[in-house]
C-alpha cells in the first residue's frame, strides 16, 4: 500500500486565527486517519467538496463542522467558536473576496462545481477563504501543537506545563504566576486618573485597549491579544465560579462586540462568595477595579475560566 502524500504547505499570508484553526484541523485529520473517501461516506458532502475545503479553495460551512464534530464526538462548542473567530478574521482581511458559507457545495448542471478547474479568481480567493472543517475524532496536542508553536514563533509548551488535561491544540505561551498577573493589571493604573481609556481600535504596550486586550496583557499572551471568543476557546478552560482564584478570568464570549467582556478575578468580597473584586477594561471609562456579581447566577452568560498558562505562586 502506498504511503499518503503529505499535505501541501499553508499559504504564508493567512490571518492568525485562520492559521490557528487550520493547523489544528490538519493535525486532527492526520490523527484520525480519515481520507477524502471516508469523509464522503460519513457526511453528506462530496469528496471533491472536502478536497476544496481542505486545500483552502473555499470556506467550509459551519453546519458541516458541527455535523463532523457530532459524528466524531469532538467538542462542538469549542470548534464552533474557533470557526466563528476564523470566519470573522478572514472576512475583515479580504472583504472584497469573501463568499457566503452554505450548508455544502450543491450540485449544478454539469456536475459538482468543485470538480471544475479553478479560475484565476478562485485561486486568488483560495488564499483567503480557508477551511473550518473538523476532520478528526479526538483533540490532540502533538502535531498541531508543534505547528502552532512554529506559526506564532514562540516555544511550544508541554501539556504538563500548562496543566491542560484536554490535550487540545492551542497557541503556546509562557507560564505566569497569579501574583504576577495581578501586578501586571495594576500597570494600567486601574480606577485612577492615569487609567488607560477603553478603545477597541487603540493600543497600549502593544495590546488592544479593550477587555480581552487588557486580560491578554495581564497573562502575557501574544500581542495584540486574542479576542474574548478565542481567549475562552484556546487559552483557558471553563471552571466553576466558586473555584476562581487571583488571576483567573470571567468571560462573556457570546453576543456582539458591544456586549462581550473579560474580567480579571482578584478576590471574593466575603466568605459567602456572593460578589468579587475584579479588574476590567470597562467601556466608557477605561481600566477599572470594581465589585461584580456576573457569572454567579444560574444560567448566566458569564463563565469562570482557568488560563492554561497560569500557575500557583510559590510557597515558603
PDB file of C-alpha atoms in Angstrom:
ATOM      1  CA  UNK A   1       0.000   0.000   0.000  1.00  0.00           C
ATOM      2  CA  UNK A   2       1.385   3.386  -0.990  1.00  0.00           C
ATOM      3  CA  UNK A   3       2.025   5.989   1.664  1.00  0.00           C
ATOM      4  CA  UNK A   4      -0.336   9.027   1.672  1.00  0.00           C
ATOM      5  CA  UNK A   5       1.143  12.231   0.362  1.00  0.00           C
ATOM      6  CA  UNK A   6       1.873  14.916   2.968  1.00  0.00           C
ATOM      7  CA  UNK A   7      -0.499  17.913   2.943  1.00  0.00           C
ATOM      8  CA  UNK A   8       0.518  20.966   0.948  1.00  0.00           C
ATOM      9  CA  UNK A   9       2.077  23.813   2.977  1.00  0.00           C
ATOM     10  CA  UNK A  10      -0.253  26.546   4.203  1.00  0.00           C
ATOM     11  CA  UNK A  11      -0.197  29.914   2.420  1.00  0.00           C
ATOM     12  CA  UNK A  12       2.077  32.379   4.153  1.00  0.00           C
ATOM     13  CA  UNK A  13      -0.378  35.281   4.327  1.00  0.00           C
ATOM     14  CA  UNK A  14      -3.143  33.754   6.424  1.00  0.00           C
ATOM     15  CA  UNK A  15      -4.765  35.734   9.264  1.00  0.00           C
ATOM     16  CA  UNK A  16      -3.536  34.324  12.563  1.00  0.00           C
ATOM     17  CA  UNK A  17      -6.929  32.963  13.744  1.00  0.00           C
ATOM     18  CA  UNK A  18      -7.323  31.137  10.430  1.00  0.00           C
ATOM     19  CA  UNK A  19      -3.821  29.714  10.722  1.00  0.00           C
ATOM     20  CA  UNK A  20      -4.527  28.517  14.271  1.00  0.00           C
ATOM     21  CA  UNK A  21      -7.769  26.859  13.237  1.00  0.00           C
ATOM     22  CA  UNK A  22      -6.361  25.321  10.073  1.00  0.00           C
ATOM     23  CA  UNK A  23      -3.235  23.996  11.768  1.00  0.00           C
ATOM     24  CA  UNK A  24      -5.340  22.280  14.410  1.00  0.00           C
ATOM     25  CA  UNK A  25      -7.720  20.772  11.878  1.00  0.00           C
ATOM     26  CA  UNK A  26      -4.930  19.417   9.714  1.00  0.00           C
ATOM     27  CA  UNK A  27      -3.392  17.821  12.779  1.00  0.00           C
ATOM     28  CA  UNK A  28      -6.748  16.299  13.675  1.00  0.00           C
ATOM     29  CA  UNK A  29      -7.098  14.837  10.199  1.00  0.00           C
ATOM     30  CA  UNK A  30      -3.705  13.192  10.394  1.00  0.00           C
ATOM     31  CA  UNK A  31      -4.502  11.691  13.795  1.00  0.00           C
ATOM     32  CA  UNK A  32      -7.920  10.386  12.733  1.00  0.00           C
ATOM     33  CA  UNK A  33      -6.611   8.575   9.659  1.00  0.00           C
ATOM     34  CA  UNK A  34      -9.621   9.704   7.620  1.00  0.00           C
ATOM     35  CA  UNK A  35      -9.140  10.304   3.907  1.00  0.00           C
ATOM     36  CA  UNK A  36     -11.446  12.140   1.497  1.00  0.00           C
ATOM     37  CA  UNK A  37     -13.299   8.970   0.563  1.00  0.00           C
ATOM     38  CA  UNK A  38     -14.011   8.235   4.226  1.00  0.00           C
ATOM     39  CA  UNK A  39     -15.231  11.788   4.774  1.00  0.00           C
ATOM     40  CA  UNK A  40     -17.545  11.441   1.778  1.00  0.00           C
ATOM     41  CA  UNK A  41     -19.005   8.227   3.188  1.00  0.00           C
ATOM     42  CA  UNK A  42     -19.542   9.650   6.663  1.00  0.00           C
ATOM     43  CA  UNK A  43     -21.012  13.036   5.674  1.00  0.00           C
ATOM     44  CA  UNK A  44     -23.347  14.490   3.067  1.00  0.00           C
ATOM     45  CA  UNK A  45     -20.548  16.347   1.286  1.00  0.00           C
ATOM     46  CA  UNK A  46     -18.752  15.022  -1.777  1.00  0.00           C
ATOM     47  CA  UNK A  47     -15.114  14.020  -1.886  1.00  0.00           C
ATOM     48  CA  UNK A  48     -14.358  16.914  -4.220  1.00  0.00           C
ATOM     49  CA  UNK A  49     -16.013  19.369  -1.833  1.00  0.00           C
ATOM     50  CA  UNK A  50     -13.888  18.103   1.031  1.00  0.00           C
ATOM     51  CA  UNK A  51     -10.840  18.420  -1.182  1.00  0.00           C
ATOM     52  CA  UNK A  52     -11.599  22.062  -1.859  1.00  0.00           C
ATOM     53  CA  UNK A  53     -12.223  22.790   1.815  1.00  0.00           C
ATOM     54  CA  UNK A  54      -9.048  21.073   2.947  1.00  0.00           C
ATOM     55  CA  UNK A  55      -6.928  22.706   0.248  1.00  0.00           C
ATOM     56  CA  UNK A  56      -8.195  26.151   1.222  1.00  0.00           C
ATOM     57  CA  UNK A  57     -10.006  26.973  -2.023  1.00  0.00           C
ATOM     58  CA  UNK A  58     -13.404  27.542  -0.370  1.00  0.00           C
ATOM     59  CA  UNK A  59     -14.646  28.233   3.128  1.00  0.00           C
ATOM     60  CA  UNK A  60     -16.434  25.364   4.854  1.00  0.00           C
ATOM     61  CA  UNK A  61     -19.987  25.895   6.205  1.00  0.00           C
ATOM     62  CA  UNK A  62     -20.366  25.970   9.962  1.00  0.00           C
ATOM     63  CA  UNK A  63     -23.001  23.239   9.955  1.00  0.00           C
ATOM     64  CA  UNK A  64     -20.567  20.898   8.214  1.00  0.00           C
ATOM     65  CA  UNK A  65     -18.151  21.479  11.098  1.00  0.00           C
ATOM     66  CA  UNK A  66     -20.956  20.766  13.571  1.00  0.00           C
ATOM     67  CA  UNK A  67     -22.004  17.546  11.857  1.00  0.00           C
ATOM     68  CA  UNK A  68     -18.424  16.264  11.867  1.00  0.00           C
ATOM     69  CA  UNK A  69     -17.970  17.186  15.496  1.00  0.00           C
ATOM     70  CA  UNK A  70     -21.128  15.263  16.407  1.00  0.00           C
ATOM     71  CA  UNK A  71     -20.044  12.313  14.280  1.00  0.00           C
ATOM     72  CA  UNK A  72     -16.630  12.079  15.932  1.00  0.00           C
ATOM     73  CA  UNK A  73     -17.516  13.078  19.482  1.00  0.00           C
ATOM     74  CA  UNK A  74     -15.364  16.214  19.377  1.00  0.00           C
ATOM     75  CA  UNK A  75     -16.007  19.401  21.366  1.00  0.00           C
ATOM     76  CA  UNK A  76     -18.570  21.003  19.065  1.00  0.00           C
ATOM     77  CA  UNK A  77     -18.881  24.199  21.132  1.00  0.00           C
ATOM     78  CA  UNK A  78     -15.165  24.895  21.092  1.00  0.00           C
ATOM     79  CA  UNK A  79     -14.828  24.145  17.388  1.00  0.00           C
ATOM     80  CA  UNK A  80     -17.808  26.380  16.621  1.00  0.00           C
ATOM     81  CA  UNK A  81     -16.164  29.271  18.478  1.00  0.00           C
ATOM     82  CA  UNK A  82     -12.881  28.751  16.626  1.00  0.00           C
ATOM     83  CA  UNK A  83     -14.775  28.691  13.325  1.00  0.00           C
ATOM     84  CA  UNK A  84     -16.581  31.949  14.159  1.00  0.00           C
ATOM     85  CA  UNK A  85     -13.324  33.683  15.108  1.00  0.00           C
ATOM     86  CA  UNK A  86     -11.564  32.498  11.949  1.00  0.00           C
ATOM     87  CA  UNK A  87     -14.557  33.401   9.776  1.00  0.00           C
ATOM     88  CA  UNK A  88     -14.670  36.915  11.208  1.00  0.00           C
ATOM     89  CA  UNK A  89     -10.928  37.276  10.656  1.00  0.00           C
ATOM     90  CA  UNK A  90     -10.988  36.152   7.023  1.00  0.00           C
ATOM     91  CA  UNK A  91     -13.919  38.477   6.259  1.00  0.00           C
ATOM     92  CA  UNK A  92     -12.156  41.506   7.714  1.00  0.00           C
ATOM     93  CA  UNK A  93      -8.892  40.598   5.960  1.00  0.00           C
ATOM     94  CA  UNK A  94     -10.338  40.156   2.473  1.00  0.00           C
ATOM     95  CA  UNK A  95     -13.787  41.804   2.344  1.00  0.00           C
ATOM     96  CA  UNK A  96     -13.838  42.004  -1.436  1.00  0.00           C
ATOM     97  CA  UNK A  97     -13.168  38.300  -1.834  1.00  0.00           C
ATOM     98  CA  UNK A  98     -15.499  36.756   0.703  1.00  0.00           C
ATOM     99  CA  UNK A  99     -18.390  34.498  -0.271  1.00  0.00           C
ATOM    100  CA  UNK A 100     -21.249  33.314   1.967  1.00  0.00           C
ATOM    101  CA  UNK A 101     -20.869  29.886   3.558  1.00  0.00           C
ATOM    102  CA  UNK A 102     -23.658  27.456   2.683  1.00  0.00           C
ATOM    103  CA  UNK A 103     -24.646  24.064   4.019  1.00  0.00           C
ATOM    104  CA  UNK A 104     -22.476  22.297   1.451  1.00  0.00           C
ATOM    105  CA  UNK A 105     -21.476  22.588  -2.197  1.00  0.00           C
ATOM    106  CA  UNK A 106     -24.654  21.729  -4.096  1.00  0.00           C
ATOM    107  CA  UNK A 107     -24.672  20.051  -7.482  1.00  0.00           C
ATOM    108  CA  UNK A 108     -25.235  22.277 -10.511  1.00  0.00           C
ATOM    109  CA  UNK A 109     -25.942  21.340 -14.141  1.00  0.00           C
ATOM    110  CA  UNK A 110     -22.780  19.785 -15.422  1.00  0.00           C
ATOM    111  CA  UNK A 111     -21.654  18.167 -12.164  1.00  0.00           C
ATOM    112  CA  UNK A 112     -20.194  19.164  -8.831  1.00  0.00           C
ATOM    113  CA  UNK A 113     -18.785  22.719  -9.072  1.00  0.00           C
ATOM    114  CA  UNK A 114     -15.787  21.511  -7.059  1.00  0.00           C
ATOM    115  CA  UNK A 115     -14.784  19.296  -9.990  1.00  0.00           C
ATOM    116  CA  UNK A 116     -14.388  22.241 -12.353  1.00  0.00           C
ATOM    117  CA  UNK A 117     -10.888  23.656 -12.967  1.00  0.00           C
ATOM    118  CA  UNK A 118     -10.214  26.634 -10.717  1.00  0.00           C
ATOM    119  CA  UNK A 119     -10.225  30.041 -12.347  1.00  0.00           C
ATOM    120  CA  UNK A 120      -7.651  32.737 -11.541  1.00  0.00           C
ATOM    121  CA  UNK A 121     -10.264  34.361  -9.305  1.00  0.00           C
ATOM    122  CA  UNK A 122     -10.836  31.197  -7.286  1.00  0.00           C
ATOM    123  CA  UNK A 123      -7.093  30.715  -6.950  1.00  0.00           C
ATOM    124  CA  UNK A 124      -6.765  34.208  -5.508  1.00  0.00           C
ATOM    125  CA  UNK A 125      -9.769  33.690  -3.275  1.00  0.00           C
ATOM    126  CA  UNK A 126      -8.336  30.417  -2.043  1.00  0.00           C
ATOM    127  CA  UNK A 127      -5.503  32.267  -0.352  1.00  0.00           C
ATOM    128  CA  UNK A 128      -8.040  33.920   1.962  1.00  0.00           C
ATOM    129  CA  UNK A 129     -11.006  31.575   2.346  1.00  0.00           C
ATOM    130  CA  UNK A 130      -9.651  28.743   4.459  1.00  0.00           C
ATOM    131  CA  UNK A 131     -11.408  25.647   5.688  1.00  0.00           C
ATOM    132  CA  UNK A 132     -13.153  25.300   9.024  1.00  0.00           C
ATOM    133  CA  UNK A 133     -13.699  21.528   8.848  1.00  0.00           C
ATOM    134  CA  UNK A 134     -13.293  19.170  11.751  1.00  0.00           C
ATOM    135  CA  UNK A 135     -11.652  16.052  10.366  1.00  0.00           C
ATOM    136  CA  UNK A 136     -10.770  14.091  13.432  1.00  0.00           C
ATOM    137  CA  UNK A 137     -12.343  12.226  16.295  1.00  0.00           C
ATOM    138  CA  UNK A 138     -10.064  13.340  19.128  1.00  0.00           C
ATOM    139  CA  UNK A 139      -8.410  16.642  20.085  1.00  0.00           C
ATOM    140  CA  UNK A 140      -4.656  16.223  20.299  1.00  0.00           C
ATOM    141  CA  UNK A 141      -1.723  18.411  21.232  1.00  0.00           C
ATOM    142  CA  UNK A 142       1.006  16.587  19.284  1.00  0.00           C
ATOM    143  CA  UNK A 143       1.466  17.642  15.662  1.00  0.00           C
ATOM    144  CA  UNK A 144      -0.952  20.565  15.831  1.00  0.00           C
ATOM    145  CA  UNK A 145       0.615  21.968  18.990  1.00  0.00           C
ATOM    146  CA  UNK A 146       4.106  21.944  17.498  1.00  0.00           C
ATOM    147  CA  UNK A 147       2.877  23.581  14.305  1.00  0.00           C
ATOM    148  CA  UNK A 148       1.069  26.268  16.271  1.00  0.00           C
ATOM    149  CA  UNK A 149       4.234  26.993  18.188  1.00  0.00           C
ATOM    150  CA  UNK A 150       6.146  27.489  14.944  1.00  0.00           C
ATOM    151  CA  UNK A 151       3.390  29.649  13.487  1.00  0.00           C
ATOM    152  CA  UNK A 152       3.412  32.026  16.460  1.00  0.00           C
ATOM    153  CA  UNK A 153       7.223  31.947  16.736  1.00  0.00           C
ATOM    154  CA  UNK A 154       7.035  31.008  20.410  1.00  0.00           C
ATOM    155  CA  UNK A 155       8.467  27.895  22.036  1.00  0.00           C
ATOM    156  CA  UNK A 156       5.917  25.072  22.450  1.00  0.00           C
ATOM    157  CA  UNK A 157       4.673  24.466  25.978  1.00  0.00           C
ATOM    158  CA  UNK A 158       4.066  20.890  27.020  1.00  0.00           C
ATOM    159  CA  UNK A 159       0.681  19.639  28.223  1.00  0.00           C
ATOM    160  CA  UNK A 160       2.035  19.078  31.683  1.00  0.00           C
ATOM    161  CA  UNK A 161       3.487  22.561  31.867  1.00  0.00           C
ATOM    162  CA  UNK A 162       0.198  24.227  31.000  1.00  0.00           C
ATOM    163  CA  UNK A 163      -1.974  21.949  33.078  1.00  0.00           C
ATOM    164  CA  UNK A 164      -4.431  21.467  30.221  1.00  0.00           C
ATOM    165  CA  UNK A 165      -5.915  17.970  30.622  1.00  0.00           C
ATOM    166  CA  UNK A 166      -7.892  18.124  27.378  1.00  0.00           C
ATOM    167  CA  UNK A 167      -4.845  17.900  25.145  1.00  0.00           C
ATOM    168  CA  UNK A 168      -6.405  20.475  22.799  1.00  0.00           C
ATOM    169  CA  UNK A 169      -4.009  22.234  20.456  1.00  0.00           C
ATOM    170  CA  UNK A 170      -3.571  25.935  21.214  1.00  0.00           C
ATOM    171  CA  UNK A 171      -1.109  28.753  20.849  1.00  0.00           C
ATOM    172  CA  UNK A 172       1.603  28.113  23.482  1.00  0.00           C
ATOM    173  CA  UNK A 173       2.648  30.847  25.892  1.00  0.00           C
ATOM    174  CA  UNK A 174       4.965  31.180  28.880  1.00  0.00           C
ATOM    175  CA  UNK A 175       3.826  30.300  32.385  1.00  0.00           C
ATOM    176  CA  UNK A 176       2.966  33.153  34.731  1.00  0.00           C
ATOM    177  CA  UNK A 177       2.173  33.250  38.447  1.00  0.00           C
ATOM    178  CA  UNK A 178      -1.048  34.561  39.948  1.00  0.00           C
ATOM    179  CA  UNK A 179       0.893  37.246  41.805  1.00  0.00           C
ATOM    180  CA  UNK A 180       2.466  38.484  38.565  1.00  0.00           C
ATOM    181  CA  UNK A 181      -0.889  38.610  36.768  1.00  0.00           C
ATOM    182  CA  UNK A 182      -2.364  40.877  39.448  1.00  0.00           C
ATOM    183  CA  UNK A 183       0.782  43.014  39.432  1.00  0.00           C
ATOM    184  CA  UNK A 184       0.523  43.447  35.659  1.00  0.00           C
ATOM    185  CA  UNK A 185      -3.128  44.524  35.896  1.00  0.00           C
ATOM    186  CA  UNK A 186      -2.053  47.477  38.045  1.00  0.00           C
ATOM    187  CA  UNK A 187       0.395  48.711  35.379  1.00  0.00           C
ATOM    188  CA  UNK A 188      -2.595  50.248  33.556  1.00  0.00           C
ATOM    189  CA  UNK A 189      -3.462  52.367  36.651  1.00  0.00           C
ATOM    190  CA  UNK A 190      -6.972  50.999  37.337  1.00  0.00           C
ATOM    191  CA  UNK A 191      -9.558  53.403  38.758  1.00  0.00           C
ATOM    192  CA  UNK A 192      -7.098  56.280  38.737  1.00  0.00           C
ATOM    193  CA  UNK A 193      -6.505  59.466  36.763  1.00  0.00           C
ATOM    194  CA  UNK A 194      -3.812  57.756  34.637  1.00  0.00           C
ATOM    195  CA  UNK A 195      -6.024  54.812  33.674  1.00  0.00           C
ATOM    196  CA  UNK A 196      -5.881  53.607  30.064  1.00  0.00           C
ATOM    197  CA  UNK A 197      -9.005  54.676  28.105  1.00  0.00           C
ATOM    198  CA  UNK A 198     -11.153  51.923  26.615  1.00  0.00           C
ATOM    199  CA  UNK A 199     -10.834  51.628  22.835  1.00  0.00           C
ATOM    200  CA  UNK A 200     -11.200  48.505  20.680  1.00  0.00           C
ATOM    201  CA  UNK A 201      -9.054  50.041  17.928  1.00  0.00           C
ATOM    202  CA  UNK A 202      -6.262  51.608  20.006  1.00  0.00           C
ATOM    203  CA  UNK A 203      -3.219  50.024  21.628  1.00  0.00           C
ATOM    204  CA  UNK A 204      -1.071  50.392  24.749  1.00  0.00           C
ATOM    205  CA  UNK A 205       2.154  48.488  25.444  1.00  0.00           C
ATOM    206  CA  UNK A 206       1.434  46.548  22.254  1.00  0.00           C
ATOM    207  CA  UNK A 207      -2.019  45.311  23.386  1.00  0.00           C
ATOM    208  CA  UNK A 208      -5.525  46.394  22.393  1.00  0.00           C
ATOM    209  CA  UNK A 209      -7.094  48.636  24.994  1.00  0.00           C
ATOM    210  CA  UNK A 210     -10.316  46.642  25.284  1.00  0.00           C
ATOM    211  CA  UNK A 211     -11.259  43.942  27.801  1.00  0.00           C
ATOM    212  CA  UNK A 212      -9.639  40.970  26.086  1.00  0.00           C
ATOM    213  CA  UNK A 213      -6.533  43.007  25.248  1.00  0.00           C
ATOM    214  CA  UNK A 214      -6.160  44.004  28.896  1.00  0.00           C
ATOM    215  CA  UNK A 215      -6.536  40.390  30.064  1.00  0.00           C
ATOM    216  CA  UNK A 216      -4.065  39.234  27.405  1.00  0.00           C
ATOM    217  CA  UNK A 217      -1.537  41.775  28.676  1.00  0.00           C
ATOM    218  CA  UNK A 218      -2.001  40.615  32.264  1.00  0.00           C
ATOM    219  CA  UNK A 219      -1.475  36.962  31.278  1.00  0.00           C
ATOM    220  CA  UNK A 220       1.430  37.669  28.924  1.00  0.00           C
ATOM    221  CA  UNK A 221      -0.364  36.297  25.836  1.00  0.00           C
ATOM    222  CA  UNK A 222       0.748  37.101  22.264  1.00  0.00           C
ATOM    223  CA  UNK A 223       0.242  40.749  21.265  1.00  0.00           C
ATOM    224  CA  UNK A 224      -2.127  42.444  20.492  1.00  0.00           C
ATOM    225  CA  UNK A 225      -4.165  39.762  22.287  1.00  0.00           C
ATOM    226  CA  UNK A 226      -6.858  37.281  21.189  1.00  0.00           C
ATOM    227  CA  UNK A 227     -10.457  38.463  21.312  1.00  0.00           C
ATOM    228  CA  UNK A 228     -12.813  37.187  24.009  1.00  0.00           C
ATOM    229  CA  UNK A 229     -14.115  34.230  21.972  1.00  0.00           C
ATOM    230  CA  UNK A 230     -10.646  32.976  21.068  1.00  0.00           C
ATOM    231  CA  UNK A 231      -9.401  33.687  24.584  1.00  0.00           C
ATOM    232  CA  UNK A 232     -12.044  31.353  26.012  1.00  0.00           C
ATOM    233  CA  UNK A 233     -11.713  28.722  23.285  1.00  0.00           C
ATOM    234  CA  UNK A 234      -7.921  28.368  23.070  1.00  0.00           C
ATOM    235  CA  UNK A 235      -6.205  29.936  26.080  1.00  0.00           C
ATOM    236  CA  UNK A 236      -8.255  28.763  29.056  1.00  0.00           C
ATOM    237  CA  UNK A 237     -10.765  26.167  30.199  1.00  0.00           C
ATOM    238  CA  UNK A 238     -14.113  26.781  31.821  1.00  0.00           C
ATOM    239  CA  UNK A 239     -14.291  26.380  35.594  1.00  0.00           C
ATOM    240  CA  UNK A 240     -16.925  26.777  38.310  1.00  0.00           C
ATOM    241  CA  UNK A 241     -17.148  30.336  39.571  1.00  0.00           C
ATOM    242  CA  UNK A 242     -16.680  29.154  43.163  1.00  0.00           C
ATOM    243  CA  UNK A 243     -13.227  27.805  42.241  1.00  0.00           C
ATOM    244  CA  UNK A 244     -11.829  31.110  40.949  1.00  0.00           C
ATOM    245  CA  UNK A 245      -8.623  32.482  42.442  1.00  0.00           C
ATOM    246  CA  UNK A 246      -6.490  35.572  41.712  1.00  0.00           C
ATOM    247  CA  UNK A 247      -5.603  35.826  38.017  1.00  0.00           C
ATOM    248  CA  UNK A 248      -8.456  33.646  36.755  1.00  0.00           C
ATOM    249  CA  UNK A 249     -10.906  35.129  34.260  1.00  0.00           C
ATOM    250  CA  UNK A 250     -14.633  35.691  33.961  1.00  0.00           C
ATOM    251  CA  UNK A 251     -15.605  35.795  30.282  1.00  0.00           C
ATOM    252  CA  UNK A 252     -18.766  36.594  28.366  1.00  0.00           C
ATOM    253  CA  UNK A 253     -17.863  35.486  24.829  1.00  0.00           C
ATOM    254  CA  UNK A 254     -21.398  35.415  23.387  1.00  0.00           C
ATOM    255  CA  UNK A 255     -23.153  38.245  21.611  1.00  0.00           C
ATOM    256  CA  UNK A 256     -21.751  41.080  19.546  1.00  0.00           C
ATOM    257  CA  UNK A 257     -18.576  43.065  20.087  1.00  0.00           C
ATOM    258  CA  UNK A 258     -20.536  45.648  22.066  1.00  0.00           C
ATOM    259  CA  UNK A 259     -21.546  43.218  24.828  1.00  0.00           C
ATOM    260  CA  UNK A 260     -18.688  40.720  25.100  1.00  0.00           C
ATOM    261  CA  UNK A 261     -16.336  41.330  28.010  1.00  0.00           C
ATOM    262  CA  UNK A 262     -13.492  39.869  30.048  1.00  0.00           C
ATOM    263  CA  UNK A 263     -12.895  40.352  33.781  1.00  0.00           C
ATOM    264  CA  UNK A 264      -9.723  39.502  35.702  1.00  0.00           C
ATOM    265  CA  UNK A 265     -10.723  37.940  39.011  1.00  0.00           C
ATOM    266  CA  UNK A 266      -8.903  39.264  42.107  1.00  0.00           C
ATOM    267  CA  UNK A 267     -10.689  38.063  45.273  1.00  0.00           C
ATOM    268  CA  UNK A 268     -14.060  37.362  46.871  1.00  0.00           C
ATOM    269  CA  UNK A 269     -15.711  40.151  48.812  1.00  0.00           C
ATOM    270  CA  UNK A 270     -16.988  37.818  51.545  1.00  0.00           C
ATOM    271  CA  UNK A 271     -16.918  34.234  52.786  1.00  0.00           C
ATOM    272  CA  UNK A 272     -20.271  33.544  51.158  1.00  0.00           C
ATOM    273  CA  UNK A 273     -18.821  34.339  47.719  1.00  0.00           C
ATOM    274  CA  UNK A 274     -21.775  36.449  46.674  1.00  0.00           C
ATOM    275  CA  UNK A 275     -19.605  39.037  44.888  1.00  0.00           C
ATOM    276  CA  UNK A 276     -15.990  39.526  43.853  1.00  0.00           C
ATOM    277  CA  UNK A 277     -13.408  42.191  43.137  1.00  0.00           C
ATOM    278  CA  UNK A 278     -12.191  42.256  39.537  1.00  0.00           C
ATOM    279  CA  UNK A 279     -10.035  44.291  37.187  1.00  0.00           C
ATOM    280  CA  UNK A 280     -11.578  45.274  33.897  1.00  0.00           C
ATOM    281  CA  UNK A 281     -11.071  47.484  30.877  1.00  0.00           C
ATOM    282  CA  UNK A 282     -14.571  48.978  31.087  1.00  0.00           C
ATOM    283  CA  UNK A 283     -16.451  50.590  28.199  1.00  0.00           C
ATOM    284  CA  UNK A 284     -16.865  54.329  28.550  1.00  0.00           C
ATOM    285  CA  UNK A 285     -14.313  54.515  31.374  1.00  0.00           C
ATOM    286  CA  UNK A 286     -11.120  52.541  30.928  1.00  0.00           C
ATOM    287  CA  UNK A 287      -9.104  50.444  33.366  1.00  0.00           C
ATOM    288  CA  UNK A 288     -11.164  49.849  36.486  1.00  0.00           C
ATOM    289  CA  UNK A 289     -11.130  47.948  39.785  1.00  0.00           C
ATOM    290  CA  UNK A 290     -14.658  47.158  40.853  1.00  0.00           C
ATOM    291  CA  UNK A 291     -17.050  44.705  42.514  1.00  0.00           C
ATOM    292  CA  UNK A 292     -19.025  42.401  40.206  1.00  0.00           C
ATOM    293  CA  UNK A 293     -21.525  39.565  40.577  1.00  0.00           C
ATOM    294  CA  UNK A 294     -21.686  38.425  36.928  1.00  0.00           C
ATOM    295  CA  UNK A 295     -21.496  34.666  36.475  1.00  0.00           C
ATOM    296  CA  UNK A 296     -22.819  33.814  39.926  1.00  0.00           C
ATOM    297  CA  UNK A 297     -26.479  33.434  38.937  1.00  0.00           C
ATOM    298  CA  UNK A 298     -27.718  30.236  37.301  1.00  0.00           C
ATOM    299  CA  UNK A 299     -27.874  30.486  33.511  1.00  0.00           C
ATOM    300  CA  UNK A 300     -25.521  33.460  33.306  1.00  0.00           C
ATOM    301  CA  UNK A 301     -23.675  34.137  30.042  1.00  0.00           C
ATOM    302  CA  UNK A 302     -20.529  34.872  32.069  1.00  0.00           C
ATOM    303  CA  UNK A 303     -18.295  31.868  32.765  1.00  0.00           C
ATOM    304  CA  UNK A 304     -15.314  31.323  35.022  1.00  0.00           C
ATOM    305  CA  UNK A 305     -12.105  30.324  33.224  1.00  0.00           C
ATOM    306  CA  UNK A 306      -8.713  28.984  34.315  1.00  0.00           C
ATOM    307  CA  UNK A 307      -5.950  30.217  31.941  1.00  0.00           C
ATOM    308  CA  UNK A 308      -3.716  27.329  30.829  1.00  0.00           C
ATOM    309  CA  UNK A 309      -0.503  29.285  31.452  1.00  0.00           C
ATOM    310  CA  UNK A 310      -1.457  30.440  34.953  1.00  0.00           C
ATOM    311  CA  UNK A 311       0.354  28.698  37.805  1.00  0.00           C
ATOM    312  CA  UNK A 312       0.057  28.977  41.567  1.00  0.00           C
ATOM    313  CA  UNK A 313       2.512  31.149  43.445  1.00  0.00           C
ATOM    314  CA  UNK A 314       5.496  29.562  45.152  1.00  0.00           C
ATOM    315  CA  UNK A 315       5.003  28.785  48.839  1.00  0.00           C
ATOM    316  CA  UNK A 316       7.596  29.140  51.587  1.00  0.00           C
TER     317      UNK A 316
END
